Tab-separated table of N, CA, C and O in Angstrom:
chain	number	residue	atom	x	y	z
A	1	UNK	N	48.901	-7.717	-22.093
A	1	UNK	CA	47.604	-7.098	-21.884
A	1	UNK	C	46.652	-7.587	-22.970
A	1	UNK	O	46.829	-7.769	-24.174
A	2	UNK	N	45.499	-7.757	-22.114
A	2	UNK	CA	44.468	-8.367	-23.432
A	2	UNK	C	43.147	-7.567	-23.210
A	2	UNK	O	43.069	-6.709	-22.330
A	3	UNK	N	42.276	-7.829	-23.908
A	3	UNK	CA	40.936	-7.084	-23.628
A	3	UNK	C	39.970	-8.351	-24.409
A	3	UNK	O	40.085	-8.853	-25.527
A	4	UNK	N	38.962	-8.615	-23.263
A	4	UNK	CA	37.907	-10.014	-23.664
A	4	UNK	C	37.141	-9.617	-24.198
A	4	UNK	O	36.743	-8.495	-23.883
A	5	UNK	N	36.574	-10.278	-25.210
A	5	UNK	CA	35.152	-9.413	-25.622
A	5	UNK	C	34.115	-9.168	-24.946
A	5	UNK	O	34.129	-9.705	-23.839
A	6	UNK	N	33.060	-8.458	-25.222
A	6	UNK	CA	32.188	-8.052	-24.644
A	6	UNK	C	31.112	-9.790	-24.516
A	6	UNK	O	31.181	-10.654	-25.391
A	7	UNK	N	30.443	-9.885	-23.563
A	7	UNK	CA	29.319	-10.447	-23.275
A	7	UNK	C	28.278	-10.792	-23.963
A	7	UNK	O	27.834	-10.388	-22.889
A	8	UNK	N	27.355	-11.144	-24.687
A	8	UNK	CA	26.252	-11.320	-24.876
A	8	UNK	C	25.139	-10.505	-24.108
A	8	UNK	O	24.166	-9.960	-24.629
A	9	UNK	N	25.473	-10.527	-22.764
A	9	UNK	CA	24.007	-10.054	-22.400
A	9	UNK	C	24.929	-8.666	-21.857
A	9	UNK	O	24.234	-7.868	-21.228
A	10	UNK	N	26.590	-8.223	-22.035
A	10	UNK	CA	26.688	-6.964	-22.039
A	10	UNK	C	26.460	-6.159	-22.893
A	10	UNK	O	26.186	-4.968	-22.750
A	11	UNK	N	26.598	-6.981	-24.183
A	11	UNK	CA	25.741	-6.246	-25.240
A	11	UNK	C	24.808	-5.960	-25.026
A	11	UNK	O	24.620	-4.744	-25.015
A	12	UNK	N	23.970	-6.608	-24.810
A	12	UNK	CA	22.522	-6.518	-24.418
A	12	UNK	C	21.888	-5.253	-23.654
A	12	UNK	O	20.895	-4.568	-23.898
A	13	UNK	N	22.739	-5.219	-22.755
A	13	UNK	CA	22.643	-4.232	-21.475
A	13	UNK	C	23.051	-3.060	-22.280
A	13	UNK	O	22.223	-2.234	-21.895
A	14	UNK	N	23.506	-2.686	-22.813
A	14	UNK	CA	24.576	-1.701	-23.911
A	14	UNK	C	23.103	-1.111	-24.146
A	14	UNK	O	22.415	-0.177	-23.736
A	15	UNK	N	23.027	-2.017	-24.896
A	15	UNK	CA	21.673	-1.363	-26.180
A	15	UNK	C	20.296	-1.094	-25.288
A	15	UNK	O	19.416	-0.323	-25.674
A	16	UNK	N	20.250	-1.625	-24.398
A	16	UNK	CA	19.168	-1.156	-23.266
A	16	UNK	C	19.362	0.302	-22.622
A	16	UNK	O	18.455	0.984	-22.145
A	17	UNK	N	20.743	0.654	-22.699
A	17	UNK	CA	20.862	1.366	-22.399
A	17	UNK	C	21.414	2.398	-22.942
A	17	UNK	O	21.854	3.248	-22.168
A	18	UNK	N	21.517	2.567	-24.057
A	18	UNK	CA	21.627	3.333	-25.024
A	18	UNK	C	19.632	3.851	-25.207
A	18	UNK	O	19.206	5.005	-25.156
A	19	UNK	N	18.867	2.689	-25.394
A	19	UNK	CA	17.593	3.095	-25.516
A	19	UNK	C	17.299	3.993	-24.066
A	19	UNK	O	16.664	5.047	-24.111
A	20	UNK	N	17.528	3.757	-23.527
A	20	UNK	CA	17.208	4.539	-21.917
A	20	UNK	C	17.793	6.605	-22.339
A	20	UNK	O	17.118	7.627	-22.463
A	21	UNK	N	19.235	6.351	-22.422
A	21	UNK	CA	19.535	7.373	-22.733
A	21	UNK	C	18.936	8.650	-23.514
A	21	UNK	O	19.079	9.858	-23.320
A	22	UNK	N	18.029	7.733	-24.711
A	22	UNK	CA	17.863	8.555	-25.875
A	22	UNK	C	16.186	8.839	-25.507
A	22	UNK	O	15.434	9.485	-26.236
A	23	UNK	N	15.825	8.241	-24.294
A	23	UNK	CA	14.529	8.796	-24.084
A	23	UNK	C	14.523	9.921	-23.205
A	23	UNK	O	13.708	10.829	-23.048
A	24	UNK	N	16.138	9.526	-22.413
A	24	UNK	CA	15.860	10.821	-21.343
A	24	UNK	C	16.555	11.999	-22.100
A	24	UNK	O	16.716	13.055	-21.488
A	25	UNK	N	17.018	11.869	-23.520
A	25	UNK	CA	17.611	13.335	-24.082
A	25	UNK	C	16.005	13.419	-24.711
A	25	UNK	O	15.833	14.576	-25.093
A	26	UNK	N	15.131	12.825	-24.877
A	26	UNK	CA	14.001	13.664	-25.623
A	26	UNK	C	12.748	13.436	-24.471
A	26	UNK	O	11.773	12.685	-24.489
A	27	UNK	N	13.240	14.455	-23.443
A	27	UNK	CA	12.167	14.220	-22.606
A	27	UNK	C	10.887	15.560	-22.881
A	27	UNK	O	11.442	16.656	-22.956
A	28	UNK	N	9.890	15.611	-22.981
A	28	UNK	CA	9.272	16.587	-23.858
A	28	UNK	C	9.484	18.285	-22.581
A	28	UNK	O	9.854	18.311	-21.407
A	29	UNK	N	9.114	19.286	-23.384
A	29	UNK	CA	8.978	19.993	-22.553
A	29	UNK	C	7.878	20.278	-21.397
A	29	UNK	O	6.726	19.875	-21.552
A	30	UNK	N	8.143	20.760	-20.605
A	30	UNK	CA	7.254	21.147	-19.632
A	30	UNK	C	6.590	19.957	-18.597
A	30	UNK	O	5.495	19.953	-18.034
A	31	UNK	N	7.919	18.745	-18.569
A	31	UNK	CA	7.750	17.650	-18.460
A	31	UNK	C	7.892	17.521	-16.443
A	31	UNK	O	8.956	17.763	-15.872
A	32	UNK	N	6.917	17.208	-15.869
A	32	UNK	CA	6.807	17.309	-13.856
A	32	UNK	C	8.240	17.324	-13.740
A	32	UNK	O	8.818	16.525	-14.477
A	33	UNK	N	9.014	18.099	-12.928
A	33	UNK	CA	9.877	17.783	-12.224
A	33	UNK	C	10.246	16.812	-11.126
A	33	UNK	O	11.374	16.374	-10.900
A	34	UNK	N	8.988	16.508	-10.396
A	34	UNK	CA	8.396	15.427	-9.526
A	34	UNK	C	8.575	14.160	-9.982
A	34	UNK	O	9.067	13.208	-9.376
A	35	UNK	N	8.070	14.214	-11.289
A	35	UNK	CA	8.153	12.607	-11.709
A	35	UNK	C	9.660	12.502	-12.656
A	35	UNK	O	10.007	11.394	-13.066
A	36	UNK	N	10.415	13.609	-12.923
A	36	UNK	CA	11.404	13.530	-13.606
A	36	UNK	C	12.379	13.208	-12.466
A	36	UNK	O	13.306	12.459	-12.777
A	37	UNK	N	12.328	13.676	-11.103
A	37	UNK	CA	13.014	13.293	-10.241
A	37	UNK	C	12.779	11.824	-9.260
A	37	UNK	O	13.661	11.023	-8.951
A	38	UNK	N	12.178	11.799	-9.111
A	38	UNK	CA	11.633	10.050	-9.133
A	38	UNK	C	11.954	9.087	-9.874
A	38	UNK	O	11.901	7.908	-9.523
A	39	UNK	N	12.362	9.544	-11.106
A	39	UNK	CA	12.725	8.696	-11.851
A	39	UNK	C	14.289	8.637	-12.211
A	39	UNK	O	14.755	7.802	-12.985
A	40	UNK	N	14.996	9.565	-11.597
A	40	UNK	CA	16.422	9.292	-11.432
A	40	UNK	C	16.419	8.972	-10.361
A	40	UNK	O	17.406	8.260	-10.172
A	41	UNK	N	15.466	9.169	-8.910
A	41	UNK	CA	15.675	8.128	-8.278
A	41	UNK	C	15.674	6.779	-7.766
A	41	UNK	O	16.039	6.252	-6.715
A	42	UNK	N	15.041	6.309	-9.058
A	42	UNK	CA	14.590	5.096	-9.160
A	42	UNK	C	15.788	4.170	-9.856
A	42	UNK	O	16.094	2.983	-9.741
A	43	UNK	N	16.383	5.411	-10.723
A	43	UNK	CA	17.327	4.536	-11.633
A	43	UNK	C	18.653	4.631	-10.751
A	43	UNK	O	19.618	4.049	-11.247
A	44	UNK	N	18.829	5.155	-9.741
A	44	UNK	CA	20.204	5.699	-9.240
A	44	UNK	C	19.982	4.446	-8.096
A	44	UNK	O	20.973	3.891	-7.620
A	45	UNK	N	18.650	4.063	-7.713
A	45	UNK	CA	18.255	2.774	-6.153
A	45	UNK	C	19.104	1.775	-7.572
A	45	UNK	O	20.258	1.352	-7.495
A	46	UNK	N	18.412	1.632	-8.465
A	46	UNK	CA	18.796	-0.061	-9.412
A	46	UNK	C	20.451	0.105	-9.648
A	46	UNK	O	20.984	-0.951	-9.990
A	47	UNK	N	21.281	1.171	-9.530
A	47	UNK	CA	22.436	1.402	-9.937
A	47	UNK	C	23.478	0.932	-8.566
A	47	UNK	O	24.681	0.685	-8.644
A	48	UNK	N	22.739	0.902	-7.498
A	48	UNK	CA	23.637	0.809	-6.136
A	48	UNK	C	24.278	-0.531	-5.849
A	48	UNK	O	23.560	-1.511	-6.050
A	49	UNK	N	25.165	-0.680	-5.535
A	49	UNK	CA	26.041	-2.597	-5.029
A	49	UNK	C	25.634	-2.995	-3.993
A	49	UNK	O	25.766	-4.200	-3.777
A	50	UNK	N	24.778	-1.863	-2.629
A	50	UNK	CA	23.958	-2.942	-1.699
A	50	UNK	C	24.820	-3.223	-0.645
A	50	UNK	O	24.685	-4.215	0.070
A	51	UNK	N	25.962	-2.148	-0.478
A	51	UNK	CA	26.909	-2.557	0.247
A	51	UNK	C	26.534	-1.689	1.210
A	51	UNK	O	26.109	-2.289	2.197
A	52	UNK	N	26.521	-0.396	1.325
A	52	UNK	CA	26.403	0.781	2.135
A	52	UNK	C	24.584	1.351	2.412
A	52	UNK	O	23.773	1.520	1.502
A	53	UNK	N	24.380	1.507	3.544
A	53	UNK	CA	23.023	0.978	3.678
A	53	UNK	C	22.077	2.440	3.501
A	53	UNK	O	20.868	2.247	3.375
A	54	UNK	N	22.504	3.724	3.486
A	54	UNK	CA	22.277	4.897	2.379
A	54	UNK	C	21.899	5.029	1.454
A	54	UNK	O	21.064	5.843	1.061
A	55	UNK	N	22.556	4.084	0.811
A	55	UNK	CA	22.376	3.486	-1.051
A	55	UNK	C	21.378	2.817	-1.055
A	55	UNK	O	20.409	3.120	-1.752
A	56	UNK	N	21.421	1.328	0.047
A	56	UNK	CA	20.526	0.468	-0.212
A	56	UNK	C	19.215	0.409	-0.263
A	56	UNK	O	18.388	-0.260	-0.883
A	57	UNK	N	19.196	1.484	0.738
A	57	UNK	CA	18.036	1.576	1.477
A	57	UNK	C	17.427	2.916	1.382
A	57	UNK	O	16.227	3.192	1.369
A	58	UNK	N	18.497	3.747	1.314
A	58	UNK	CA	18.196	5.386	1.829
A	58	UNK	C	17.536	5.518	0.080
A	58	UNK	O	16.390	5.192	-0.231
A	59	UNK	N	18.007	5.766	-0.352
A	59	UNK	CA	17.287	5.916	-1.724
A	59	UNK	C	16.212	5.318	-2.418
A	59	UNK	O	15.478	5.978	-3.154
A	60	UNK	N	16.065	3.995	-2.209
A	60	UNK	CA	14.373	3.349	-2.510
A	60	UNK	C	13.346	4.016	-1.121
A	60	UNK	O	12.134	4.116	-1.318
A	61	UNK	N	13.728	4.290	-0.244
A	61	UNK	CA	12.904	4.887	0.551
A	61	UNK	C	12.549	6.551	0.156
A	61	UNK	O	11.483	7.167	0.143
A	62	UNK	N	13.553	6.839	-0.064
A	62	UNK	CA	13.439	8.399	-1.058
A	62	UNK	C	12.580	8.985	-2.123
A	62	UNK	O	12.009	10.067	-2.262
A	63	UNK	N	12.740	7.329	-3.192
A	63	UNK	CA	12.332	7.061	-4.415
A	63	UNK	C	10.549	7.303	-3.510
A	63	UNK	O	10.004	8.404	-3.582
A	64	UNK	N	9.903	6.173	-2.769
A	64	UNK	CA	9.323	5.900	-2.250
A	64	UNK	C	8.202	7.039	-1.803
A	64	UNK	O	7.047	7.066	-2.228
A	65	UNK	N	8.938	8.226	-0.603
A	65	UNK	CA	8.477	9.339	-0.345
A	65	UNK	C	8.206	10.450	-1.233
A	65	UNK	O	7.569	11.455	-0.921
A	66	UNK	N	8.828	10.163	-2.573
A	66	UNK	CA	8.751	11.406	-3.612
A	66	UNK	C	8.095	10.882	-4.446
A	66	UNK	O	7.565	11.713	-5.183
A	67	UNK	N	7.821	9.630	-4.745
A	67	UNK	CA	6.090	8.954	-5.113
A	67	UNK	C	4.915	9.603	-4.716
A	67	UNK	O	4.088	10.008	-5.532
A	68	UNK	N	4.807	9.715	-3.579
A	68	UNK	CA	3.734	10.130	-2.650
A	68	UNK	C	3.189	11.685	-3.186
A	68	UNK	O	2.091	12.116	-3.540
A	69	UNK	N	4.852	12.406	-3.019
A	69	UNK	CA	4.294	13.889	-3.768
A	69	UNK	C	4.341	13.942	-4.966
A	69	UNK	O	4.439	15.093	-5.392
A	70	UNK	N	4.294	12.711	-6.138
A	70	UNK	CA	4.006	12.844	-7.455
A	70	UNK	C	2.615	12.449	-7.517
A	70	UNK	O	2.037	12.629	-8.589
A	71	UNK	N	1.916	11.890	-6.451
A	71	UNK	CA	0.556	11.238	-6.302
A	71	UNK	C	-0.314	12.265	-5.820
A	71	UNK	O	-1.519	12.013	-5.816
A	72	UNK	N	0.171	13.630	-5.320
A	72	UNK	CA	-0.208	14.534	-4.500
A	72	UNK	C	-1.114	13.722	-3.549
A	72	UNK	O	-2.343	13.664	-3.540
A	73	UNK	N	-0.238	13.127	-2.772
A	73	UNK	CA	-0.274	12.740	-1.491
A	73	UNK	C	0.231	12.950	-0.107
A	73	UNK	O	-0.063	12.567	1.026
A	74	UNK	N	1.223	13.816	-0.745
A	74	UNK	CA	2.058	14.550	0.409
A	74	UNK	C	1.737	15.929	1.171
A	74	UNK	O	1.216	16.938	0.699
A	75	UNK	N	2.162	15.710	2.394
A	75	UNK	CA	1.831	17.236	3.158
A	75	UNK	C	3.663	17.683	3.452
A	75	UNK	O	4.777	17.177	3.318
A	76	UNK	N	3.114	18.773	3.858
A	76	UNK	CA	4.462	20.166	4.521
A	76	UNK	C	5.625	19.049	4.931
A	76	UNK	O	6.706	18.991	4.345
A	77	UNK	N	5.167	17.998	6.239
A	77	UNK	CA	5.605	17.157	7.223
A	77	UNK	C	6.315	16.309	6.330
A	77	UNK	O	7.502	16.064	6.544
A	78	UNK	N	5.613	15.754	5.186
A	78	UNK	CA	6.699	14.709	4.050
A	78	UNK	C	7.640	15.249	3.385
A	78	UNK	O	8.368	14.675	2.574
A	79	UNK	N	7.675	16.645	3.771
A	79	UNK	CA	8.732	17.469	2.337
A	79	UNK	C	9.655	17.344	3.655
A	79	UNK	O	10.714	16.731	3.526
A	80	UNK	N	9.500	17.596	4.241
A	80	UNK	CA	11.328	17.866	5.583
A	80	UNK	C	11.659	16.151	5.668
A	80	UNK	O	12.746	15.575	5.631
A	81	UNK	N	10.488	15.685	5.776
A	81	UNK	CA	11.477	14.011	5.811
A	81	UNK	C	12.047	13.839	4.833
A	81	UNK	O	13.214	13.468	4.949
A	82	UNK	N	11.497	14.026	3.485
A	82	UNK	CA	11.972	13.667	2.181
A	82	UNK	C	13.696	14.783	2.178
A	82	UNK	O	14.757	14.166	2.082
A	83	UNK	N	13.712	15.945	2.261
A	83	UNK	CA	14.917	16.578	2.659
A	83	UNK	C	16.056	16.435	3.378
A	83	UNK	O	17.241	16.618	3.099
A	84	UNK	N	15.070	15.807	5.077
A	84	UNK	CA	16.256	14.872	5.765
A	84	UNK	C	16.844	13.628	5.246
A	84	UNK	O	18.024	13.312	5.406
A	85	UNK	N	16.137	13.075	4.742
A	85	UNK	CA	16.368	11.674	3.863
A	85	UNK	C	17.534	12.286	3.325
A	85	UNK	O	18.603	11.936	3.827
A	86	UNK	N	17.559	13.360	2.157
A	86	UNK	CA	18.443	12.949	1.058
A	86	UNK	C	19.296	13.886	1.571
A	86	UNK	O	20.237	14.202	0.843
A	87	UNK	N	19.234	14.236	2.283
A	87	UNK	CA	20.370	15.029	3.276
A	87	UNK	C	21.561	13.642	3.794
A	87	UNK	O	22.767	13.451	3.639
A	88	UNK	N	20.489	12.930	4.423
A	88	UNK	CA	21.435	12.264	5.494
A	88	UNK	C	21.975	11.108	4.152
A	88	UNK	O	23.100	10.707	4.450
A	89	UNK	N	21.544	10.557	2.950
A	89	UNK	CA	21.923	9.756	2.014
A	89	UNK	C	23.050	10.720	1.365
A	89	UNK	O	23.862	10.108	0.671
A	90	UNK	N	23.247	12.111	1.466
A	90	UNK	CA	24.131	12.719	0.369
A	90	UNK	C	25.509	12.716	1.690
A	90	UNK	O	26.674	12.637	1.301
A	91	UNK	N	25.318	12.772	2.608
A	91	UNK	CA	26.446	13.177	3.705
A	91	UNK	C	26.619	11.700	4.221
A	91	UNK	O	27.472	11.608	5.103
A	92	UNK	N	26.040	10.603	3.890
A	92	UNK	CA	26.882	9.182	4.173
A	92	UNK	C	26.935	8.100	3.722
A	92	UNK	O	27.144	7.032	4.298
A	93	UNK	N	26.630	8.452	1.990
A	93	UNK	CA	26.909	7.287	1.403
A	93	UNK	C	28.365	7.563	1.059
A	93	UNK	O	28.926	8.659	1.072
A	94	UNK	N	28.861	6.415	0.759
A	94	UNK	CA	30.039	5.384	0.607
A	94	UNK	C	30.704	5.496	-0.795
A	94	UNK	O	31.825	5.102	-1.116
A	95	UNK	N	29.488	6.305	-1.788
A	95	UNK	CA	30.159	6.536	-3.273
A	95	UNK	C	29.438	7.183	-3.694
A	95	UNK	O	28.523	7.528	-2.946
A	96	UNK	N	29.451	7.731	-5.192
A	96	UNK	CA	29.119	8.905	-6.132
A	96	UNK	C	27.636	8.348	-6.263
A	96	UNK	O	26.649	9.085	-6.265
A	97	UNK	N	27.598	7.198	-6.353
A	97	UNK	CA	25.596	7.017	-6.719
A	97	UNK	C	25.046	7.531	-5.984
A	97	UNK	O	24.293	8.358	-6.499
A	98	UNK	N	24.975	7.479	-4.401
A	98	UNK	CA	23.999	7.539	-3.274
A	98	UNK	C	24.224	9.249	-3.453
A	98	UNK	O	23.300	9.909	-3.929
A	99	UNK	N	25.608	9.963	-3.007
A	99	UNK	CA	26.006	10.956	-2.868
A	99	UNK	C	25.364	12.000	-4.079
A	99	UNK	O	24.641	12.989	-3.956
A	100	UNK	N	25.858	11.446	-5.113
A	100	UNK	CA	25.630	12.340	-6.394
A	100	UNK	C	24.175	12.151	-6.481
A	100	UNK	O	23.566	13.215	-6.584
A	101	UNK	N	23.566	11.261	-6.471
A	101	UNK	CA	21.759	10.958	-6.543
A	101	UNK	C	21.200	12.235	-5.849
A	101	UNK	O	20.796	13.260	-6.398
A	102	UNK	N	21.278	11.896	-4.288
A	102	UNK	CA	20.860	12.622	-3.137
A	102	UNK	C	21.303	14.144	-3.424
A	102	UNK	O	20.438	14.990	-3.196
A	103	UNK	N	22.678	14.636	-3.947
A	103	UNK	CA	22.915	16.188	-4.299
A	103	UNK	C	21.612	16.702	-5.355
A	103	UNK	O	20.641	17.428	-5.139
A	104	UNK	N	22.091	15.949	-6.619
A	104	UNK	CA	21.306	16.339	-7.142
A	104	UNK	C	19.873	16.098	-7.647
A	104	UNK	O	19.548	16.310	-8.816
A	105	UNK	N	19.002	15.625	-6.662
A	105	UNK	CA	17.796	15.544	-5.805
A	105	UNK	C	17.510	17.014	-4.995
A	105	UNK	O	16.467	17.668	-4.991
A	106	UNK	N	18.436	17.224	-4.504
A	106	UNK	CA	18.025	18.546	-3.449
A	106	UNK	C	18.217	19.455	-4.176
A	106	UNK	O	17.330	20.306	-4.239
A	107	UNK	N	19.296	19.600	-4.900
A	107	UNK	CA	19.210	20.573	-5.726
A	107	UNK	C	17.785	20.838	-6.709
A	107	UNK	O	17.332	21.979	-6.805
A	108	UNK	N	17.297	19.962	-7.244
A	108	UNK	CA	16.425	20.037	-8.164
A	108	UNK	C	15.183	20.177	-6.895
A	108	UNK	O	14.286	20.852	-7.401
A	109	UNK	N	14.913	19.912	-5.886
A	109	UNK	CA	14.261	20.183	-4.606
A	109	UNK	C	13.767	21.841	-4.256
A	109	UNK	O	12.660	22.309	-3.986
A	110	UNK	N	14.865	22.350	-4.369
A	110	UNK	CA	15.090	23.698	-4.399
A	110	UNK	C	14.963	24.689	-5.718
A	110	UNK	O	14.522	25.822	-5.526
A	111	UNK	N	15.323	24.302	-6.990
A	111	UNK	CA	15.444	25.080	-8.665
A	111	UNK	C	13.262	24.623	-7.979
A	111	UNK	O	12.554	25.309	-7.242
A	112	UNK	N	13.046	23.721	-8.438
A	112	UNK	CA	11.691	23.763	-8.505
A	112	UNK	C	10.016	23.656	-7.042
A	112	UNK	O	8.821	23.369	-7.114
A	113	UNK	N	10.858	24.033	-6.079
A	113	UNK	CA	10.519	24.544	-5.018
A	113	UNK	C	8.627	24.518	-4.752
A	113	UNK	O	7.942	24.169	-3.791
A	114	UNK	N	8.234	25.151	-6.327
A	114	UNK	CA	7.275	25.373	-6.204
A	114	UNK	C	6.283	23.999	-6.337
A	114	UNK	O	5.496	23.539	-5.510
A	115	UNK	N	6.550	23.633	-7.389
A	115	UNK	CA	6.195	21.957	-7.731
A	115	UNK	C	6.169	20.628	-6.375
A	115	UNK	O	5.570	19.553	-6.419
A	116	UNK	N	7.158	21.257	-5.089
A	116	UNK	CA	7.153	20.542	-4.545
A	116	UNK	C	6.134	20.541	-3.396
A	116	UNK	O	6.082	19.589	-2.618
């Protein structure tokens, strides 16, 4: 058994993402839920393999529709699509990104209800 070293640009990626981390532990208070959720769904679309078309697709389209109500651009009619969306992405993606994204999307859908 051996273990290779790390990469150059996995390093790289490391420390990118270590910086990522330490912005979302100091996210300030009283910070939109709208745009706090948009933005895990943005990072959960860049996290997907592109295999299962939920993931691929269902979630940049998600990302997409919950733009709209961070733009207050959205009506009544975009909140049930945006719901069916991450309904139908949490009940048929293929792994924990699409699935776990889309749960806890609706969940946070619902805790902040009002915002939406």
């Amino acid at each position: 058994m051996s273990i290779s070293p790390q990469s150059a640009a996995d390093a790289k990626l490391e420390s990118y993402l270590l910086d990522f981390q330490r912005r979302v532990e100091t996210a300030p208070p009283g910070m939109c839920p709208v745009h706090l959720h948009l933005t895990m769904l943005e990072s959960s679309g860049a996290q997907t393999c592109g295999k299962c078309v939920p993931c691929r697709d269902g979630i940049p389209a998600l990302a997409q529709k919950v733009r709209r109500v961070a733009e207050c651009c959205a009506d009544a009619s975009d909140l049930d699509d945006i719901r069916a969306l991450a309904e139908m992405i949490r009940d048929t993606s293929d792994c924990a990104i699409g699935y776990n994204a889309a749960e806890a999307f609706l969940q946070g859908m619902d805790t902040f209800a009002d915002e939406y």
